[in-house]
Every structure is written in C-alpha cells, then in structure tokens.
Amino acid sequence: MKKAENFNQDIHVVDYRLQYEENRATAETLMSIEGREIELLNGPFHFSPDPYETCLRAKWFKEKKISDNGLPLPIDSDFEGWPTINVPSCWNTECKDLYYYESTALYFKTFKYKEHNPGERVFLHFEGSSYRTYVFLNGKVIGMHDGASTPFSFEITDTLIPDENRLIIAVDASRSKDRVPMDNTDWFNYGGIYRDIMLVRTPATYIQNFFSQLQPHTTNEVFASVTMDKKINGKAIYRITELGIEKEIPIKEGKGSIVFKADLQLWSPENPKLYTVEISTEDDALCENIGFRDIQVDGINILLNGNPIFLKGISVHEDHITLGKSTNEQVIRDTIADLKEMHGNFIRLAHYPHTRLFSKIADEIGVLLWEEIPVYWAINFVNEATYTDAENQLAELIMRDRNRASVVIWSVGNENPDTDARLSFMSSLAKKTRELDPTRLVSAACLVNTTKLKLEDRLMEHLDIIGNNEYYGWYEPNFEDLLTILNNTDLTKPVIITEFGGGARAGNHGTKDTMWTEEFQEALYIKQFDTLDKAKYVRGMTPWIFYDFRAVRRLNRYQEGFNRKGLIDSDRKTKKLAFYVTQKYYKTKG
Ligand code: GCB
C-alpha cells in the first residue's frame, strides 16, 4: 500500500510563506478583460477561517481526496465539510462572528470546466481580494498577489482538468506596518474575495491590453497603443465603426501605437458620449466603450475640453452597511444619483481603488472621478518592498481604468507627513503615474503647514493639482486660521480641497454650537464655503464625506464604530442638513 504523505513535516518551518511567493501576480501579468468571454466563478465557496495558516504550513493544497480509512486528507482539513460563503462578499458582514476577523481564511470550490480548444489559454482572474491572496488549483501552487483593491490574473491553462477542478484560495486580511495601507487607517479593514472571480479565455497569442484616449492637449487627435502578451511582429486593427474609422497599428516586438485625427463628439458630464472601440489582431479581439475628452491645467485653472471647470465634488468610501466593501451596480447608480441631486459633477473615490464598475458607470452617466491608491498617512516610506507594492497597486489601477473618460485625476496618496523618505517615495509614484498615463492629472491630498499657516508641502512641486485636507471648525477649532492660510498661500497651480467636514449623528438636533448635531455640521459647511470662495486658486472640493462609514477607531457615543462626517447617514437614505447646504452651494457655483 502507498505510504500516506506526512502533512505535518513542515510544521516547524518559520518562513513557510516564502515558498508561495515565487509566482507573484503584478501589473506586468495583468490582462485586459474588456470585451472578453468570461466565466464567473462567483457563488458559494466552502469557507473556513484559518488564523494559524495551517493550510499554508501543512500544504493542505496537496490534498489527497480520501485517506485509507475514508477521511479527507490532510487530516486537519475538510474542504467539502465546511459551510459555504457567497463570493463576492466580505466575511465581516456575511458571518456575524467574523466581524472583527483580520487574519487568513480559506475558500474552496470545485468547478467543471468546458475544455479549451487546442492553443486556447485560460486565466483565473480576480477583481479584488484582501490583502494577500494565495491560489492553489488541483494540488498545485498557482501564485499569490498583494494589494486589496486591484485586479490580478494567473494563467492556469496547463493545470485545468476536463472534469472536476479543485480550487483553494487563502486570503490574508491582516494589517501590517509594511503594507499599503499600513495598520492604521480610518476605515474598516474588510476581508475576503469581495469582487468578481472568473475564468478568462484567450487565444495562444493575445492582446494583453490597449490604451486609447485623446493626445494630451488636443480635442481631435486620438492615440491608440497595444501590448501583446509576446514579443511578436504583426499588426492590429483599430475600429470605431460609428465614425467609419479603421486604422492599422503596426506591432513590433509585441508593441505598437498610432496617432490619428478624428472628428469626435467630446465626452463631458453634460454629454457623456461613448464610442464602441474595437481592437483586433489575427487571433484576438477586444472591445470597449470609450469616451474622449481632454483634461489639463492652465495656471490655477482646470480645463475640461479647453473650458475652465469647477469640480463640485464629494469624497466617497467603498463601504456599505450590509455589503461592506463589496458593492453592486445599484449602489453605484444610487451614489451617482445622490451626487446629481446635490448638483455635483465630481467624486473622489477615497482612499484606494474602488471597483472597476464605478468608473464604467461614471463614464456612462457623466461624472468626473479622482482615483487613489492607499498610500495613506505614515506608511513605511523607507521600505523598498512597501514601495514596490505601492507602485504595483498604482500600475494595476492605471492599467484597469486608463480608458475611462470619467477618470481625470490619479492620486498618489493622502495626508502623508512631509519627510525626505516620503518625498522620494511619492515623487517616484508621481513620475511613474506620468509614464503609465500622460493624459491625466496627478495629485495627492496634502496637509496644511500648521506652523506657518500655509498650504506648503515639498510634494506639491511634483503634482499637477494640489489636493488639500483641512479640518478648520472641527479638529482645528480656530476657524479664522483658514482665511489666514488661504491669504498666506500664493500658488500657481489649482487646489482641490480634498477634505473638510465635521461629524453629525443623523437625527441629532441642537444648536449650531453643539458638536455632533446636524446644525453644527451645517454651520461648519456654510463657513467653509464662504471662506474657500475667497481663494481663487481653489478650483474644486470634495468634502468629507458622502455617507457615514465604518471606522473601528471611532468610539464615542455618537460614532459607535462609524465615522459620522457623512452628509448622508450610513443607511444611504437619511440626508443631513449639510447635504442641502452643499446642494444649494453647488447649484449656484459656476
Ligand atoms: C482625514 C483622512 C480621512 C479621515 C478623516 C477624518 O484627514 O484623510 O481618511 O477619515 O480625516 O474623518 O478624520
């Protein structure tokens, strides 16, 4: 009889994780899924928390289905015996006893698979899972990924089998000082596979991604660039049938690009015109709805299609009372409807990449977006691995959304202390952003220099637009200082006030001098609008925040685990008085 494998032999290995880090999914291996045939693997997965990571230590993925005495092997696992959880979802909102669980959990599923044609390739693609994901299929290690909010893919062509495939996923949602974000944030650390998971098929040689927007500073010159998965020579065809456009893109060593003139209707919030763009090679084809618009700065002005625009915005977290960080089309449409009701035109998607669906719907309905990576507060700016992680998350986000007209600003971080290490870290991110996408503006939410009472930060020099968070009237009680700051500041670039605000418990009423009442928050907004109007370089604002959101560090009697600075309660229905003040202000703001 064959001797049973000893699954406990590695139990004393300290660096047991290292063996799984060889195949790391990154922006380099990410593929465009737009217009591809996909098979969703969403739905029930067997699920168990595994806080000791015994799955990784004892290599449970090497499972033998049944031992000699009829029990599953390895002896401590029982994939099929575990209850199920629905994917996508956050375990914190799905399982009552896992509300604060921030460690590793296992997902298991079997799936049948329609055999691929000879030459066809198959990828396992994730839209987002927190924070580190380890993937095992049919007894083999497939790979891992770091980053909680960006997509990633692995090729699994040679590991798939015709009938039952066994997929094990270990998701580690722990916080750590070296991650991006680090262990201290003002939002809830949701865990799980909270976005779609799918199989994607491609031909043997496929288009890894393509990028098409207007050439910067033009309104009638389109560029298109294509990257193939291999360094082949050949050509791609670029088509916008509605305009009768058909262009050939010569491909050399796997890459090609063209620029051509086109008579287009420009995309804008008022006219969110999208064109169906097809890109095809001999074997492969992708298709996306793309809008074309120009965004640039001119002195202190932000110009959309050449015209000055004031960004009437709001900040939004990806946080929902029942869904957690998972979301769906209806939630996004409702968010945009609330913005339009407030006469806004701009959303800051804070503080990490939100689902891809957001920018797609924003493209379609007509909203401008700020997208951000979680370089938040004092992450470990001196650690090289932290930088690599941050840059990779940035690249994955840009690769995913760079064809979205709604996205006009990439933000490389939020409220980071002005140290040398941070300057070098974040200026490198700004540089990388421009390399990956020269068509958009680069920003970051900076802090006020409270000693000099001035908007001053060495990173500003590296940004196109300066984001600034200030909490005058809330954390900073001397409201008058705000005007001093604006007067002391002489800038030649536009500023977006990326945060201001104050907490109010919906339904808590009182005088405008009583903190946590709706009246206090309303009065604070009125003072902020009056004051900010005095600085001509303020060209937009995204007050903090649209909806109350979970924040574990918020523990007073009005907060109860929520940040209550929302203009709308966490039920996403009950509007506070400050919502209507903002609505009135935006209605009249040019
Ligand atoms: C900030 C942070 C944001 C917090 C907010 C607050 O400055 O950027 O993440 O939630 O303040 O409410 O204190």
XYZ file of N, CA and C in Angstrom, residues 431-519:
267
model
N 5.995 60.275 -10.787
C 6.738 60.087 -12.044
C 6.219 58.835 -12.763
N 6.051 57.773 -12.011
C 5.562 56.516 -12.585
C 4.166 56.708 -13.191
N 3.344 57.487 -12.491
C 1.984 57.735 -12.983
C 2.040 58.377 -14.370
N 2.917 59.367 -14.513
C 3.000 60.063 -15.815
C 3.541 59.145 -16.904
N 4.453 58.259 -16.512
C 4.979 57.306 -17.509
C 3.862 56.390 -18.005
N 3.030 55.934 -17.061
C 1.977 54.989 -17.437
C 0.818 55.673 -18.136
N 0.613 56.945 -17.813
C -0.532 57.648 -18.376
C -0.255 59.143 -18.452
N 0.198 59.612 -19.610
C 0.487 61.055 -19.729
C -0.762 61.894 -19.974
N -1.936 61.284 -19.999
C -3.130 62.040 -20.400
C -3.891 62.636 -19.217
N -3.557 62.230 -18.009
C -4.348 62.706 -16.868
C -3.516 63.531 -15.906
N -4.185 64.101 -14.923
C -3.505 64.955 -13.952
C -3.136 64.134 -12.721
N -2.016 64.515 -12.125
C -1.528 63.797 -10.945
C -1.727 64.686 -9.721
N -2.248 64.074 -8.674
C -2.450 64.835 -7.447
C -2.181 63.969 -6.228
N -2.335 64.564 -5.059
C -2.278 63.854 -3.775
C -2.933 64.793 -2.778
N -3.544 64.213 -1.755
C -4.168 65.045 -0.721
C -3.104 65.393 0.314
N -2.710 66.671 0.322
C -1.624 67.114 1.215
C -2.206 67.755 2.475
N -1.300 68.069 3.394
C -1.713 68.681 4.667
C -1.360 70.165 4.693
N -1.955 70.866 5.633
C -1.615 72.270 5.848
C -0.342 72.317 6.701
N 0.526 73.283 6.434
C 1.631 73.520 7.359
C 1.064 74.389 8.483
N 0.758 73.734 9.607
C 0.038 74.452 10.672
C 0.945 75.388 11.472
N 2.254 75.259 11.305
C 3.149 76.192 11.989
C 3.196 77.499 11.207
N 3.395 77.357 9.892
C 3.464 78.584 9.068
C 2.084 79.088 8.655
N 1.050 78.315 8.942
C -0.312 78.609 8.469
C -0.304 78.903 6.962
N -0.002 77.845 6.234
C 0.200 77.978 4.797
C -0.039 76.624 4.134
N -0.493 76.626 2.885
C -0.504 75.373 2.129
C 0.909 75.188 1.602
N 1.613 74.289 2.218
C 3.009 74.124 1.845
C 3.402 72.668 2.077
N 4.006 72.074 1.060
C 4.402 70.669 1.143
C 5.369 70.472 -0.020
N 6.505 69.836 0.253
C 7.502 69.696 -0.819
C 6.993 68.844 -1.978
N 5.972 68.032 -1.729
C 5.455 67.185 -2.816
C 4.725 68.010 -3.887
N 4.241 69.185 -3.495
C 3.422 69.998 -4.412
C 4.088 70.218 -5.770
N 5.389 70.384 -5.723
C 6.166 70.617 -6.942
C 5.982 69.470 -7.959
N 5.676 68.280 -7.460
C 5.568 67.106 -8.329
C 4.128 66.836 -8.774
N 3.213 67.695 -8.377
C 1.791 67.451 -8.669
C 1.256 68.455 -9.679
N 0.245 68.050 -10.437
C -0.406 68.992 -11.364
C -1.479 69.789 -10.648
N -2.155 69.083 -9.735
C -3.211 69.717 -8.936
C -2.857 69.425 -7.495
N -3.042 70.416 -6.634
C -2.735 70.195 -5.225
C -4.017 69.847 -4.485
N -4.009 68.685 -3.887
C -5.130 68.327 -3.023
C -4.795 68.797 -1.627
N -5.796 69.303 -0.925
C -5.521 69.724 0.451
C -6.658 69.327 1.388
N -6.273 68.686 2.492
C -7.251 68.330 3.523
C -7.113 69.319 4.673
N -8.218 69.923 5.054
C -8.159 70.824 6.221
C -9.438 70.627 7.028
N -9.285 70.664 8.336
C -10.441 70.431 9.196
C -10.703 71.614 10.112
N -10.666 72.835 9.488
C -10.956 74.024 10.303
C -12.431 73.996 10.695
N -12.637 74.270 11.979
C -14.004 74.192 12.512
C -14.300 72.825 13.106
N -13.345 71.901 12.971
C -13.553 70.579 13.572
C -12.319 70.194 14.382
N -11.314 69.556 13.755
C -10.103 69.240 14.528
C -9.325 70.512 14.878
N -9.395 71.486 13.978
C -8.710 72.765 14.210
C -9.771 73.774 14.617
N -9.881 74.063 15.908
C -11.008 74.889 16.353
C -10.936 76.347 15.908
N -9.714 76.872 15.636
C -9.622 78.284 15.234
C -9.998 78.456 13.776
N -11.279 78.622 13.541
C -11.726 78.671 12.149
C -11.066 79.812 11.374
N -10.803 80.904 12.082
C -10.231 82.091 11.418
C -8.883 81.770 10.773
N -8.189 80.773 11.279
C -6.889 80.423 10.695
C -7.017 80.029 9.222
N -8.177 79.513 8.856
C -8.335 79.058 7.468
C -8.137 80.222 6.498
N -8.747 81.357 6.835
C -8.597 82.515 5.950
C -7.137 82.974 5.922
N -6.487 82.946 7.077
C -5.061 83.318 7.140
C -4.259 82.398 6.215
N -4.553 81.127 6.283
C -3.833 80.149 5.449
C -4.039 80.469 3.962
N -5.279 80.723 3.602
C -5.559 80.995 2.184
C -4.850 82.280 1.750
N -4.843 83.274 2.636
C -4.177 84.542 2.299
C -2.661 84.399 2.240
N -2.124 83.516 3.104
C -0.665 83.324 3.140
C -0.158 82.504 1.958
N -1.073 81.884 1.259
C -0.659 80.939 0.228
C -0.757 81.590 -1.142
N 0.333 81.468 -1.890
C 0.328 82.053 -3.218
C 0.711 80.944 -4.191
N -0.279 80.400 -4.854
C 0.006 79.231 -5.680
C -0.244 79.507 -7.146
N 0.502 78.797 -7.968
C 0.306 78.953 -9.410
C -0.337 77.707 -9.995
N -0.783 76.830 -9.100
C -1.461 75.604 -9.545
C -2.838 75.549 -8.906
N -3.777 74.829 -9.539
C -5.096 74.716 -8.908
C -5.056 73.859 -7.652
N -5.950 74.189 -6.730
C -6.093 73.414 -5.487
C -7.504 72.823 -5.443
N -7.564 71.573 -5.052
C -8.860 70.985 -4.714
C -8.839 70.755 -3.211
N -9.821 71.266 -2.526
C -9.908 70.985 -1.083
C -10.498 69.577 -0.995
N -9.597 68.631 -0.792
C -9.993 67.222 -0.893
C -10.719 66.733 0.356
N -10.606 67.479 1.450
C -11.390 67.144 2.639
C -11.609 68.383 3.487
N -12.820 68.524 3.955
C -13.140 69.303 5.155
C -14.435 68.695 5.661
N -14.803 68.981 6.886
C -16.051 68.415 7.380
C -16.070 68.309 8.883
N -17.113 67.688 9.357
C -17.278 67.511 10.796
C -18.358 66.470 11.032
N -18.350 65.884 12.207
C -19.271 64.781 12.491
C -20.646 65.249 12.935
N -21.664 64.524 12.506
C -23.035 64.779 12.963
C -23.796 63.458 12.936
N -24.466 63.157 14.005
C -25.284 61.945 14.019
C -26.637 62.309 13.408
N -27.023 61.591 12.360
C -28.287 61.906 11.688
C -29.418 61.882 12.710
N -30.221 62.910 12.687
C -31.359 62.967 13.606
C -31.018 63.626 14.930
N -29.724 63.903 15.167
C -29.332 64.564 16.417
C -29.387 66.077 16.174
N -30.355 66.729 16.793
C -30.537 68.165 16.554
C -30.200 68.973 17.788
N -29.818 70.219 17.558
C -29.481 71.106 18.666
C -29.044 72.437 18.097
N -28.256 73.187 18.841
C -27.815 74.487 18.342
C -26.607 74.291 17.426
N -26.289 75.338 16.687
C -25.157 75.223 15.772
C -23.812 75.216 16.509
N -23.855 75.414 17.813
C -22.617 75.355 18.599
C -22.439 74.010 19.300
N -23.375 73.100 19.092
C -23.290 71.811 19.789
C -22.750 70.755 18.842
N -21.546 70.289 19.179
C -20.914 69.281 18.309
C -21.804 68.051 18.178
N -21.659 67.383 17.065
C -22.368 66.137 16.721
C -23.822 66.371 16.335
N -24.277 67.634 16.301
C -25.630 67.874 15.807
C -25.561 68.184 14.315
N -26.678 67.970 13.651
C -26.752 68.315 12.226
C -26.561 69.814 12.028
N -27.026 70.601 13.010
C -26.925 72.062 12.892
C -25.459 72.502 12.948
